[in-house]
Short mmCIF file of C-alpha atoms in Angstrom, two decimals:
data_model
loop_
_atom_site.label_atom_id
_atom_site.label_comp_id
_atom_site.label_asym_id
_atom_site.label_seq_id
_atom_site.Cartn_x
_atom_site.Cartn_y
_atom_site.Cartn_z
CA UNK A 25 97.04 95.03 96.77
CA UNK A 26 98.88 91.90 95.82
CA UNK A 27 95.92 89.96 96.02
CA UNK A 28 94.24 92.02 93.44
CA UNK A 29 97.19 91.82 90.96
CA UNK A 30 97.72 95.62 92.08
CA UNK A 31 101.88 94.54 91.51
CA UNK A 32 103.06 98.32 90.72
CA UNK A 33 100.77 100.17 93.49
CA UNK A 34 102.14 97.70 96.58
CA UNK A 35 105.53 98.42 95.44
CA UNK A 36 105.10 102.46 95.19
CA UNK A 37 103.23 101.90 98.68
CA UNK A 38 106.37 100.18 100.19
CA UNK A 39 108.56 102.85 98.97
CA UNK A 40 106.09 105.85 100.36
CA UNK A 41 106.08 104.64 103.61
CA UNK A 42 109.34 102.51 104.79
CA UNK A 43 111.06 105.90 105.85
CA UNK A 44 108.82 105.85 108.79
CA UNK A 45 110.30 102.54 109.93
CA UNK A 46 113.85 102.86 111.78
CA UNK A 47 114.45 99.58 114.40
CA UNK A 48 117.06 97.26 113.44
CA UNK A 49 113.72 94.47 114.22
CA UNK A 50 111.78 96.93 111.29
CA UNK A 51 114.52 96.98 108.79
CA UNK A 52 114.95 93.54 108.85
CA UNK A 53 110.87 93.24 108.25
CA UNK A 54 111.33 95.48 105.18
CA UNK A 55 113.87 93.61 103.77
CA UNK A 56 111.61 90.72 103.66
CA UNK A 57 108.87 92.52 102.67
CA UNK A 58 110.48 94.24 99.76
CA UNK A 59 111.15 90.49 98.53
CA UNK A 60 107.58 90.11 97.87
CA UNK A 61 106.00 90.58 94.33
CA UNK A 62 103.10 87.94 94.50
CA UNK A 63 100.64 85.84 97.30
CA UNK A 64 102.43 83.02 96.62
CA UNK A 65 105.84 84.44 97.88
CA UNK A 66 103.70 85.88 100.99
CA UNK A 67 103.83 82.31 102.21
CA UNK A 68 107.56 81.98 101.34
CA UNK A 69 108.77 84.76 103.82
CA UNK A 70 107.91 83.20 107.20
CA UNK A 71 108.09 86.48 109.06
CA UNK A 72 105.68 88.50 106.56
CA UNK A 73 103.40 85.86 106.76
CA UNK A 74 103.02 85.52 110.42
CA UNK A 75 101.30 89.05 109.99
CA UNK A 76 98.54 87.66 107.53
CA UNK A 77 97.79 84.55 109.18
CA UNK A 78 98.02 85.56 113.25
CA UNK A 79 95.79 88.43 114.62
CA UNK A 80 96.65 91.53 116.28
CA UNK A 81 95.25 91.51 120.31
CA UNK A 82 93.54 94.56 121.16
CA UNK A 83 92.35 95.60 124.18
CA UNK A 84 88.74 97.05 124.61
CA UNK A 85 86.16 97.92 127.39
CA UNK A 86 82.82 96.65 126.34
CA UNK A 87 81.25 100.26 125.69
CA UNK A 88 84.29 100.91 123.65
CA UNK A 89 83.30 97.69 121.83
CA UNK A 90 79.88 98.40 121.33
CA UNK A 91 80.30 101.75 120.09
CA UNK A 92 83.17 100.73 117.59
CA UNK A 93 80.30 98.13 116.32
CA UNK A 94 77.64 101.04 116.12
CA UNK A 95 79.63 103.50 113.79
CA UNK A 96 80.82 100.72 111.85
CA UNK A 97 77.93 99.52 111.03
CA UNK A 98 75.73 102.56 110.70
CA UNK A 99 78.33 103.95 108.17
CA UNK A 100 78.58 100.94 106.05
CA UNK A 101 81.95 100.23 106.78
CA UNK A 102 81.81 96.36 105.82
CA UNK A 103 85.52 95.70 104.82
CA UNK A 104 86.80 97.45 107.94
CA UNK A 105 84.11 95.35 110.20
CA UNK A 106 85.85 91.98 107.91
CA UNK A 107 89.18 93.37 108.84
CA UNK A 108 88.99 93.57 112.34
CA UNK A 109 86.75 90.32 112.32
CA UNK A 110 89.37 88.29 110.17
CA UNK A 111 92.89 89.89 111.82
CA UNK A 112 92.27 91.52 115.24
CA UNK A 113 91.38 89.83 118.28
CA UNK A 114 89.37 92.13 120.86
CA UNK A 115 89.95 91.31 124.44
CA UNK A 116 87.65 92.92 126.11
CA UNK A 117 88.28 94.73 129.99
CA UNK A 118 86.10 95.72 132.55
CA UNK A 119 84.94 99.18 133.17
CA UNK A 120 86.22 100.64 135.90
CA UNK A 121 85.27 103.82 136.91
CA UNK A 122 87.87 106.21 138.02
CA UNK A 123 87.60 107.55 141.57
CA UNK A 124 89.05 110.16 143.12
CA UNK A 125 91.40 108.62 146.24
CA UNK A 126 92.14 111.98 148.29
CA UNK A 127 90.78 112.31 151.57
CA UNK A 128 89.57 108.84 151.64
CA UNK A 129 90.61 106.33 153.99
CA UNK A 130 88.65 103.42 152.31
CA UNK A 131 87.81 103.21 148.47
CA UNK A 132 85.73 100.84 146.86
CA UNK A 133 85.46 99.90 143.60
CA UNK A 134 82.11 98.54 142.06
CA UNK A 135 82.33 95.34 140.03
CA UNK A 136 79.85 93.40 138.65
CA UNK A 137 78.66 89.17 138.14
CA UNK A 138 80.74 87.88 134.99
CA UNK A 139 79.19 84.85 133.31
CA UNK A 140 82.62 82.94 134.24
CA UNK A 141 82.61 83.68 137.81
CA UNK A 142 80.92 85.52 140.93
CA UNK A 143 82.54 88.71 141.95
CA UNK A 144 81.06 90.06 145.85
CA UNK A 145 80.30 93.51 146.15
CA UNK A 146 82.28 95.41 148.75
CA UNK A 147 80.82 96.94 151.43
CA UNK A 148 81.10 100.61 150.44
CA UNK A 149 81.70 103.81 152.61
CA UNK A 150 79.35 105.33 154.71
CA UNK A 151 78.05 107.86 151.83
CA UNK A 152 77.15 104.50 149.59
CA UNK A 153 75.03 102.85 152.64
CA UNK A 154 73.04 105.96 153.20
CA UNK A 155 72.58 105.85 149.07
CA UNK A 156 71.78 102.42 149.32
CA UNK A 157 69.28 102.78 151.84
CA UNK A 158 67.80 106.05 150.10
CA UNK A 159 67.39 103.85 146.89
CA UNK A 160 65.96 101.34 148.79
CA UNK A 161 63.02 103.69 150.18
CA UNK A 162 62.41 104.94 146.55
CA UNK A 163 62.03 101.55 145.49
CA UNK A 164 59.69 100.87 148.61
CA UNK A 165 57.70 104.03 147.15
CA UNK A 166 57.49 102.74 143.66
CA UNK A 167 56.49 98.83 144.46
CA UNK A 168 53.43 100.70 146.09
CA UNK A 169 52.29 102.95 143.00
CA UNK A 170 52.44 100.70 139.98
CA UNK A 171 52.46 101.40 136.50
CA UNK A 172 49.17 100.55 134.96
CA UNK A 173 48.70 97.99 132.79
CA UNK A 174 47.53 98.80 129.16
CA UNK A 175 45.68 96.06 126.88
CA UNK A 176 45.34 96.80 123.47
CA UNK A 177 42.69 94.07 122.13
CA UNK A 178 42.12 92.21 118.62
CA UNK A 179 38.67 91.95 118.05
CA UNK A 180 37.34 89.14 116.21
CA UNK A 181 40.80 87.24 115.64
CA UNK A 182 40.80 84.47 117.29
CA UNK A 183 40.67 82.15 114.66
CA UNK A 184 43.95 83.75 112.87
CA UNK A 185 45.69 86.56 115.06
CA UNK A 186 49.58 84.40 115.60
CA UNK A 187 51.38 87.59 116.68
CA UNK A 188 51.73 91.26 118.05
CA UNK A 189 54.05 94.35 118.41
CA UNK A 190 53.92 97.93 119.84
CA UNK A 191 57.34 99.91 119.22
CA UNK A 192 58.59 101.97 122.26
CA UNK A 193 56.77 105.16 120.78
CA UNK A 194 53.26 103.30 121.36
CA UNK A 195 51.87 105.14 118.11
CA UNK A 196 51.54 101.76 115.85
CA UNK A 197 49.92 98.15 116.99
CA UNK A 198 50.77 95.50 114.31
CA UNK A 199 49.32 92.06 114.53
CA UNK A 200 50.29 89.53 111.92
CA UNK A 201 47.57 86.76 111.26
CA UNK A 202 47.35 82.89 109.68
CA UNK A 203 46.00 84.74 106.62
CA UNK A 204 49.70 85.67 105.93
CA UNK A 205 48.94 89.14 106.07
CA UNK A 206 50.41 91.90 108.86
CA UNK A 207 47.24 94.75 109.84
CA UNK A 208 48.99 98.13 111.25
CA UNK A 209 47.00 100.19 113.07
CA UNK A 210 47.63 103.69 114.46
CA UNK A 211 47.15 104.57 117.68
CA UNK A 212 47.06 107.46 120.53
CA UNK A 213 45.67 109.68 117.86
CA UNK A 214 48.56 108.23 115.22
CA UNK A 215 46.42 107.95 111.47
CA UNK A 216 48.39 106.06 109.34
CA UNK A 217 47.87 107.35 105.60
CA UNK A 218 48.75 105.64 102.68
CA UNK A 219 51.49 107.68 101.08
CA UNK A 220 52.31 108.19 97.07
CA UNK A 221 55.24 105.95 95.96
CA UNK A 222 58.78 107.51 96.99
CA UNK A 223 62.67 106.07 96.18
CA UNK A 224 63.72 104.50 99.48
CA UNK A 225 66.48 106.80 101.61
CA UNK A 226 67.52 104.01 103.46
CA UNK A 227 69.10 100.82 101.66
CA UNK A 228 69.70 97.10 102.51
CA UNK A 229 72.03 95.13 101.01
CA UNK A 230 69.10 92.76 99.96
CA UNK A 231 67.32 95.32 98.47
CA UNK A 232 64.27 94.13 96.47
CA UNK A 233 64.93 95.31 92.81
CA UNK A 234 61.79 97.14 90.79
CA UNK A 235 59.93 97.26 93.76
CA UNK A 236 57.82 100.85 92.81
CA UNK A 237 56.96 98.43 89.20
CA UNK A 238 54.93 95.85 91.71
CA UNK A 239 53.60 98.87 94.34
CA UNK A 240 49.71 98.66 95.24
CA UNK A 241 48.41 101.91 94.11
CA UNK A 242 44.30 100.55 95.25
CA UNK A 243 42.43 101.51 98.14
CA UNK A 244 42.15 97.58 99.20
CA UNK A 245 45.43 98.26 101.30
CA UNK A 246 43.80 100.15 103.96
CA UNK A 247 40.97 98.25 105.63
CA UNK A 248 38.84 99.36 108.10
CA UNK A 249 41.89 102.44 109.15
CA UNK A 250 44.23 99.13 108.98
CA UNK A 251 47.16 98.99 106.45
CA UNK A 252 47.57 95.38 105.23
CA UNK A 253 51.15 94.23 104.51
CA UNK A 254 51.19 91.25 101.84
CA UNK A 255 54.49 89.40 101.40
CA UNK A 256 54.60 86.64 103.08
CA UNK A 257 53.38 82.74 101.96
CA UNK A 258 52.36 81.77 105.22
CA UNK A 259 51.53 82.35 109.12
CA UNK A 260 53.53 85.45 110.49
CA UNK A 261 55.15 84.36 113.93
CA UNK A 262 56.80 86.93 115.20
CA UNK A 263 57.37 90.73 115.02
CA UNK A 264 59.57 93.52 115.81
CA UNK A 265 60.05 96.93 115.41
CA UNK A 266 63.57 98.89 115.19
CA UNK A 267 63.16 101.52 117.86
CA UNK A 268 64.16 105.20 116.44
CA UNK A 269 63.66 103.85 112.79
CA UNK A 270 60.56 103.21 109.94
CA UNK A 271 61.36 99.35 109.76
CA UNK A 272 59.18 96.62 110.85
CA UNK A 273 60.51 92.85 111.19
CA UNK A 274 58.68 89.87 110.30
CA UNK A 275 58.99 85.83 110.92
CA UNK A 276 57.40 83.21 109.32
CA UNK A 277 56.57 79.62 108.31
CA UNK A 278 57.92 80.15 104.68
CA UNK A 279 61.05 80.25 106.49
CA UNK A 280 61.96 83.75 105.61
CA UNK A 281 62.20 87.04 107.42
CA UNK A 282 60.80 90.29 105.97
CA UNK A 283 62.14 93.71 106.64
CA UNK A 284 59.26 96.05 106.22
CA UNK A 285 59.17 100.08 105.06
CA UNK A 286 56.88 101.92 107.08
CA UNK A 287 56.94 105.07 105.32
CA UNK A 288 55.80 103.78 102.39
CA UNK A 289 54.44 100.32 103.87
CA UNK A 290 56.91 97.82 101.11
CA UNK A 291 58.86 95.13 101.73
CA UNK A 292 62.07 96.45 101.74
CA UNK A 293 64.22 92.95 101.80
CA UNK A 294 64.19 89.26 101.99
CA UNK A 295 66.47 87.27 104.41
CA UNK A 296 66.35 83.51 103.84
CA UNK A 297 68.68 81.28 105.66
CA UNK A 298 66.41 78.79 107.78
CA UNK A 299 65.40 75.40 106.56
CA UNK A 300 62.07 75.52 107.93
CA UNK A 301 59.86 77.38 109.49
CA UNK A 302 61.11 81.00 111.78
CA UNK A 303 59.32 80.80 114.96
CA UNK A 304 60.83 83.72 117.27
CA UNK A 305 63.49 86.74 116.44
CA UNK A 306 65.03 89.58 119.13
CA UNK A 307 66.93 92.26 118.20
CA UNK A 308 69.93 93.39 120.20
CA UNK A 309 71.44 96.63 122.21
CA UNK A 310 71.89 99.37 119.25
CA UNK A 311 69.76 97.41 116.51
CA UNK A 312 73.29 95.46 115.36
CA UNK A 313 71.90 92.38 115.49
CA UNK A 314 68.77 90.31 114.81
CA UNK A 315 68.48 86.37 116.35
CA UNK A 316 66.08 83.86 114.96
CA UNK A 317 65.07 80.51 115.75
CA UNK A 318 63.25 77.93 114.09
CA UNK A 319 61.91 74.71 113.28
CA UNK A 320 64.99 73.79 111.96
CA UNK A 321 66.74 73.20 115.89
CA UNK A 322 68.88 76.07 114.83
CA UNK A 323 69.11 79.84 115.96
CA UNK A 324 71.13 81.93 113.41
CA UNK A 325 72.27 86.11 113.73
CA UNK A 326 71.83 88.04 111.04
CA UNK A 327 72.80 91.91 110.02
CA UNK A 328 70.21 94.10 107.96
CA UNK A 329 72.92 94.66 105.26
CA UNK A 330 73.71 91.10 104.83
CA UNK A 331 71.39 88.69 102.87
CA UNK A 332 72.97 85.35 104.64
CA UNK A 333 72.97 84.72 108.50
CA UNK A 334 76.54 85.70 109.83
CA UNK A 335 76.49 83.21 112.63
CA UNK A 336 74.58 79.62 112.94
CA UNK A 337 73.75 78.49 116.65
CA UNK A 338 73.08 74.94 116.50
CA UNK A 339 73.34 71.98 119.47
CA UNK A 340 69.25 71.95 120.63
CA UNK A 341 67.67 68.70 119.98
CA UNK A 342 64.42 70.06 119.02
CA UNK A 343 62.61 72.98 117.99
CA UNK A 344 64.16 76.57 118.97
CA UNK A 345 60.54 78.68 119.99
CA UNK A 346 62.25 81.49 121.89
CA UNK A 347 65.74 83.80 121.51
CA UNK A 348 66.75 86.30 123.84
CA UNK A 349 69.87 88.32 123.84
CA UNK A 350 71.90 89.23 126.88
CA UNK A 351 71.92 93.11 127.91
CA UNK A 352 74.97 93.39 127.16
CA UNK A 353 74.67 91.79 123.38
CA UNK A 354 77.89 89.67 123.89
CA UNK A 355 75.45 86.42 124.65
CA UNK A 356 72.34 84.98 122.87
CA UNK A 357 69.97 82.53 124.72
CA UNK A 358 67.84 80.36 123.57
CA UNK A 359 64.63 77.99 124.91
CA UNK A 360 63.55 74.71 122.70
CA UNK A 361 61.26 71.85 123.24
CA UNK A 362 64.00 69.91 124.36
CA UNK A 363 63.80 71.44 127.71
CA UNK A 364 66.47 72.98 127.42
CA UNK A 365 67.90 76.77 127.67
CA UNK A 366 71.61 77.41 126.08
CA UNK A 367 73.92 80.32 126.22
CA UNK A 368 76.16 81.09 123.61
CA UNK A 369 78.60 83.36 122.34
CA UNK A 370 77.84 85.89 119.65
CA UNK A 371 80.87 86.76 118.79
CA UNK A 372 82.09 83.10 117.70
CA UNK A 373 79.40 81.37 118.01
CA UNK A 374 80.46 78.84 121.27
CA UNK A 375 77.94 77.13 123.71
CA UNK A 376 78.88 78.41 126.96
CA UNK A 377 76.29 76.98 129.41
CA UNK A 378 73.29 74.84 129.59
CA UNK A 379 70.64 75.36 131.89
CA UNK A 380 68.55 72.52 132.29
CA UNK A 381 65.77 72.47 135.10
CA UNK A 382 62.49 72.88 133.29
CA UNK A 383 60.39 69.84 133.15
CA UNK A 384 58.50 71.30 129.63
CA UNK A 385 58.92 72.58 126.09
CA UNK A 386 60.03 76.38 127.07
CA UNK A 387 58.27 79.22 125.29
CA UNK A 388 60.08 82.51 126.55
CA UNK A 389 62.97 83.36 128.15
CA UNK A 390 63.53 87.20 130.07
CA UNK A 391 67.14 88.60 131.16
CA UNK A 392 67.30 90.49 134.27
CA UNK A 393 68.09 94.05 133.59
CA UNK A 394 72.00 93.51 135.00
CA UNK A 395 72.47 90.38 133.05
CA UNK A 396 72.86 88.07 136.15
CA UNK A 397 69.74 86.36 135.95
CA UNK A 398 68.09 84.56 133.14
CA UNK A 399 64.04 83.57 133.46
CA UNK A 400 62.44 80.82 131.53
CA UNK A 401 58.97 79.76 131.14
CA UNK A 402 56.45 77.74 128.99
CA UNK A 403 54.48 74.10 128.96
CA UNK A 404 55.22 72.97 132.81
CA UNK A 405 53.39 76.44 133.71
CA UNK A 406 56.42 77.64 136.36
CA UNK A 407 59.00 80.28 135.87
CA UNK A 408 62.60 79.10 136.27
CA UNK A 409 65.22 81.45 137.44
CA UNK A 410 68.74 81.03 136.69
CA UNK A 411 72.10 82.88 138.14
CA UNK A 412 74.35 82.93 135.49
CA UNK A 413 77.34 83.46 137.45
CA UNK A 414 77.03 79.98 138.92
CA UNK A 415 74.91 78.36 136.96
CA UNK A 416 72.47 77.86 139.91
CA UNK A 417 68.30 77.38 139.79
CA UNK A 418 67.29 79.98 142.43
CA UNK A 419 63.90 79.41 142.36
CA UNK A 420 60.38 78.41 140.64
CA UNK A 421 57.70 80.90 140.52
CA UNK A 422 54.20 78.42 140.46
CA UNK A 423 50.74 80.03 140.06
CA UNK A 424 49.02 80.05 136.48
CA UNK A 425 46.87 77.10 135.17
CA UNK A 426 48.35 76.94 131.59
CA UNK A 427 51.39 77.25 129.29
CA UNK A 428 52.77 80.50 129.64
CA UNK A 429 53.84 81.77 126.30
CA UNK A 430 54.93 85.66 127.43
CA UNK A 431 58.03 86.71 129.96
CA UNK A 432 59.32 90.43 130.44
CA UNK A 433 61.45 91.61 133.04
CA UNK A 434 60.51 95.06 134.27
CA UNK A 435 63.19 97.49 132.98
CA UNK A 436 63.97 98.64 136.86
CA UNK A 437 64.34 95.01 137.78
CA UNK A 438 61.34 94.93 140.38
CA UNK A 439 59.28 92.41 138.85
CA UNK A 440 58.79 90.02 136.01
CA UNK A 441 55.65 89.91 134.29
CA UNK A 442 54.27 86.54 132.68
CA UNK A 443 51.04 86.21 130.36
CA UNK A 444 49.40 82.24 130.27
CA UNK A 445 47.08 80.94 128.45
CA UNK A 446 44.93 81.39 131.27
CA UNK A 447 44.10 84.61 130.63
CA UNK A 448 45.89 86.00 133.06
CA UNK A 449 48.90 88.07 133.51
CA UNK A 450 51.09 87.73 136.85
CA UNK A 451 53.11 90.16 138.07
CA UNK A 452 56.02 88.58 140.81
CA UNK A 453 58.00 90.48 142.55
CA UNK A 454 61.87 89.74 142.39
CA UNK A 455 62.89 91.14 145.35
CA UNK A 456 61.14 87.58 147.36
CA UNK A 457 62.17 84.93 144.38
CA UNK A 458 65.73 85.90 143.37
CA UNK A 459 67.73 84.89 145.78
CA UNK A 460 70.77 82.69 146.27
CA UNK A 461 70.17 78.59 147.35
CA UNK A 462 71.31 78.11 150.49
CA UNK A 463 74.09 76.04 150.31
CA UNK A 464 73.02 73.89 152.91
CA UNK A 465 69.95 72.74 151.22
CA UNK A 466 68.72 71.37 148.21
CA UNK A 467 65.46 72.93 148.06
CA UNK A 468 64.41 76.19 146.87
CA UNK A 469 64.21 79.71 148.53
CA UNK A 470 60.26 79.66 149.70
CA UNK A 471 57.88 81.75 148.06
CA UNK A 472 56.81 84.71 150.40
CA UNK A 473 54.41 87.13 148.59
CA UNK A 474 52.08 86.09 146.02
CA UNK A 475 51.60 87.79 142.93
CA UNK A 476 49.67 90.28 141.34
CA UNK A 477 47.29 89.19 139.47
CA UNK A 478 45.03 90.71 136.32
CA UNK A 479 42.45 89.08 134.68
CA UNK A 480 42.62 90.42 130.84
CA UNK A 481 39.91 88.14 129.47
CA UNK A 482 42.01 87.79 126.57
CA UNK A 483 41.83 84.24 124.07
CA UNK A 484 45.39 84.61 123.84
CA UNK A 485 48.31 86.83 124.41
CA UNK A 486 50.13 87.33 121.86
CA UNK A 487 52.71 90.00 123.19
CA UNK A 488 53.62 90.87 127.08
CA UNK A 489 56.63 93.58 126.94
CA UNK A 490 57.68 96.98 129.50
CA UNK A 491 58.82 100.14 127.73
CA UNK A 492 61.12 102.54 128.95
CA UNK A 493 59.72 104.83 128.70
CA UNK A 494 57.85 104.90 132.05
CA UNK A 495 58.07 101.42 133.21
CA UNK A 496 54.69 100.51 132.17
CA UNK A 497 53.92 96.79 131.13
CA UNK A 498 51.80 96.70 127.48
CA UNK A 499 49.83 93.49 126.56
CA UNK A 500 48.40 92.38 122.78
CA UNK A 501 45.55 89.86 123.12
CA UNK A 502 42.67 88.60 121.20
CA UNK A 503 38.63 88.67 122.20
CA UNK A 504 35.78 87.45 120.66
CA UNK A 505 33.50 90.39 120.98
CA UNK A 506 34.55 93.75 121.93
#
């Protein structure tokens, strides 16, 4: 209030509320308080200002944290989200669940790999072995009846087609091209229908102003059952839907990312941050976040309803290609053409690890579905696999002939899938790669099943990605004839 020159309403403020304040400790911080008629005495009164410049430590599980982050944000709650980020401090705890200790002679509780330090799994009761095993014989099942694996082809792009995107509903395929322009397509009987001009219901904070004055009423936007999005200067790179939502997300050379209305197929905001071209973006847990990286050697996080990046990643020595959060969302990782993968902190932005080990320009990077493991590929054509408890390589995975530009772990953690230029996509199961080094030993746990492999006759992949939905691995190419 004093900050805003709000003199008379800090004072009535005081007065409503110093009743509730009775400790000899309180009375004393009143006193001082009641001292105070401008900022400038603020820094005058030590005590009063040791509660504007020190935080407040509050402690948090991660799901608490997460969830807090959610509302926040989905209610446009911006000064409270500044608040806590400016005065609280969040320490975060483990969740542990709570178990019920009668009748039991030995009680375990479940913890899980940190990124500062390995934690062993106890043994467990009898009842959690015969689980164990039982989950180990479904698994057995599953390995044996795959998902299939669904192509959805560009024809005649090869030339132009730079990137592609299916949202978890598979009812939309959209393909951004060299042309500039993004096609959408509808599919499993989806038609997508040009609708009549409508005032947005949701808004960002970079909002394009007038945009119904500049809206393309012709029948040129829909091309051969495609709908062409225009915006953008130059090649699109990358592109992402928002699961549950009507927003598509677009990368791209002019260094700018495009937030895209599907219901009425506009361009619903501009974010500009990067000094050169966007190569990559991910999106993390809940939508909160989206991560770019770029030509630039930096990665930078960004919020819909903020026009500026809210945290700059920057320490690679060359181009950033790939960025992949951490299941969790706390961490960000990201591949370059240095050779290099990092690990940093969202939250503040710190480097917490290097992983170095691949002996090319990296193009994709994969998180195992527990966050303990982090996969890396690209130009040396071998899949690294890190722990990120320790820090360790486990293991290479060798096999295709080219770069390999796509990496997806399946979401039950079986197997990660890789698309090369090739042509081919490889399916490896983890249960034979990850494993720990023996200690003993320098060299690396030996490969013991090969891979599946599928031929898609594809020029290029431009997207590799499983869905929840049932497990099944989807894969965006281009052909020359259909």
């Amino acid at each position: 209030m004093l900050h805003t020159g709000n003199r008379q309403a800090a004072i009535q403020f005081l007065k409503s509320h110093q009743n509730e304040f009775n400790s000899e400790t309180e009375k004393d911080f009143l006193e001082e308080l009641s001292s105070v008629f401008s900022v400038q005495d603020i820094e005058l009164r030590p005590l009063v200002n040791s509660f504007r410049t020190r935080k407040y430590k509050v402690d948090m599980s991660d799901v608490a944290h997460l969830c807090l982050q959610q509302f926040l944000s989905k209610h446009g709650h911006i000064i409270l989200m500044q608040i806590i980020n400016t005065h609280v401090t969040i320490i975060k705890k483990m969740d542990v669940p709570e178990t019920d200790t009668e009748g039991c002679e030995d009680v375990s509780i479940r913890s899980e790999v940190g990124i500062n330090g390995y934690v062993e799994q106890p043994s467990g009761t009898g009842a959690d072995r015969e689980m164990r095993e039982l989950q180990e014989a479904i698994r057995l099942i599953r390995n044996n009846a795959h998902q299939p694996l669904r192509i959805f082809a560009v024809n005649n792009a090869v030339e132009n087609a730079s990137s592609g995107a299916i949202p978890p509903n598979m009812d939309k395929l959209a393909v951004g091209f060299s042309t500039t322009e993004i096609r959408l397509w509808g599919i499993n009987e989806t038609v997508l229908i040009k609708p009549k001009y409508e005032e947005p219901s949701f808004t960002f904070a970079s909002d394009i102003p007038f945009l119904h004055k500049f809206y393309d009423t012709s029948d040129e936007m829909i091309e051969g059952g495609a709908v062409i999005l225009r915006g953008h200067t130059d090649i699109v790179h990358d592109l992402r839907f928002i699961p549950e939502s009507d927003i598509l997300l677009s990368v791209s050379s002019d260094k700018d990312m495009r937030a895209w209305r599907l219901n009425d197929y506009t361009c619903a905001a501009i974010y500009s941050g990067h000094n050169y071209p966007i190569w990559c973006m991910d999106l993390s847990v809940f939508n909160l976040y989206v991560a770019t990286g770029s030509h630039d050697r930096t990665a930078k996080l960004w919020s819909l309803d903020r026009i500026f990046p809210l945290r700059i990643f920057a320490g690679h020595f060359l181009d950033i290609n790939c960025v992949k959060f951490h299941p969790n969302a706390r961490y960000l990782a990201t591949g370059s053409a240095d050779k290099t993968v990092r690990l940093w902190d969202k939250d503040d932005g710190n480097l917490l690890r290097v992983y170095i080990g691949a002996q090319s320009t990296i193009y994709s990077l994969a998180f195992s579905p527990d966050g303990k493991y982090l996969a890396a590929a690209g130009d040396d054509k071998s899949i690294s696999i890190w722990d990120l408890s320790t820090n360790a390589l486990l293991t290479e995975l060798k096999g295709h002939e080219d770069t390999i530009m796509n990496l997806d772990w399946s979401c039950d953690g079986q197997y990660i899938a890789s698309g090369s230029l090739d042509g081919t996509i490889r399916l490896w199961p983890t249960h034979d790669h990850v494993k720990i080094v023996n200690s003993n030993s320098s060299s690396l746990v030996p490969e013991t099943e090969s891979p599946q492999i599928f031929s898609t006759y594809c020029s290029s992949i431009l997207s590799l990605r499983y869905y929840n939905k049932n497990n099944s691995l989807v894969c965006i190419g281009t052909v020359d004839n259909l």
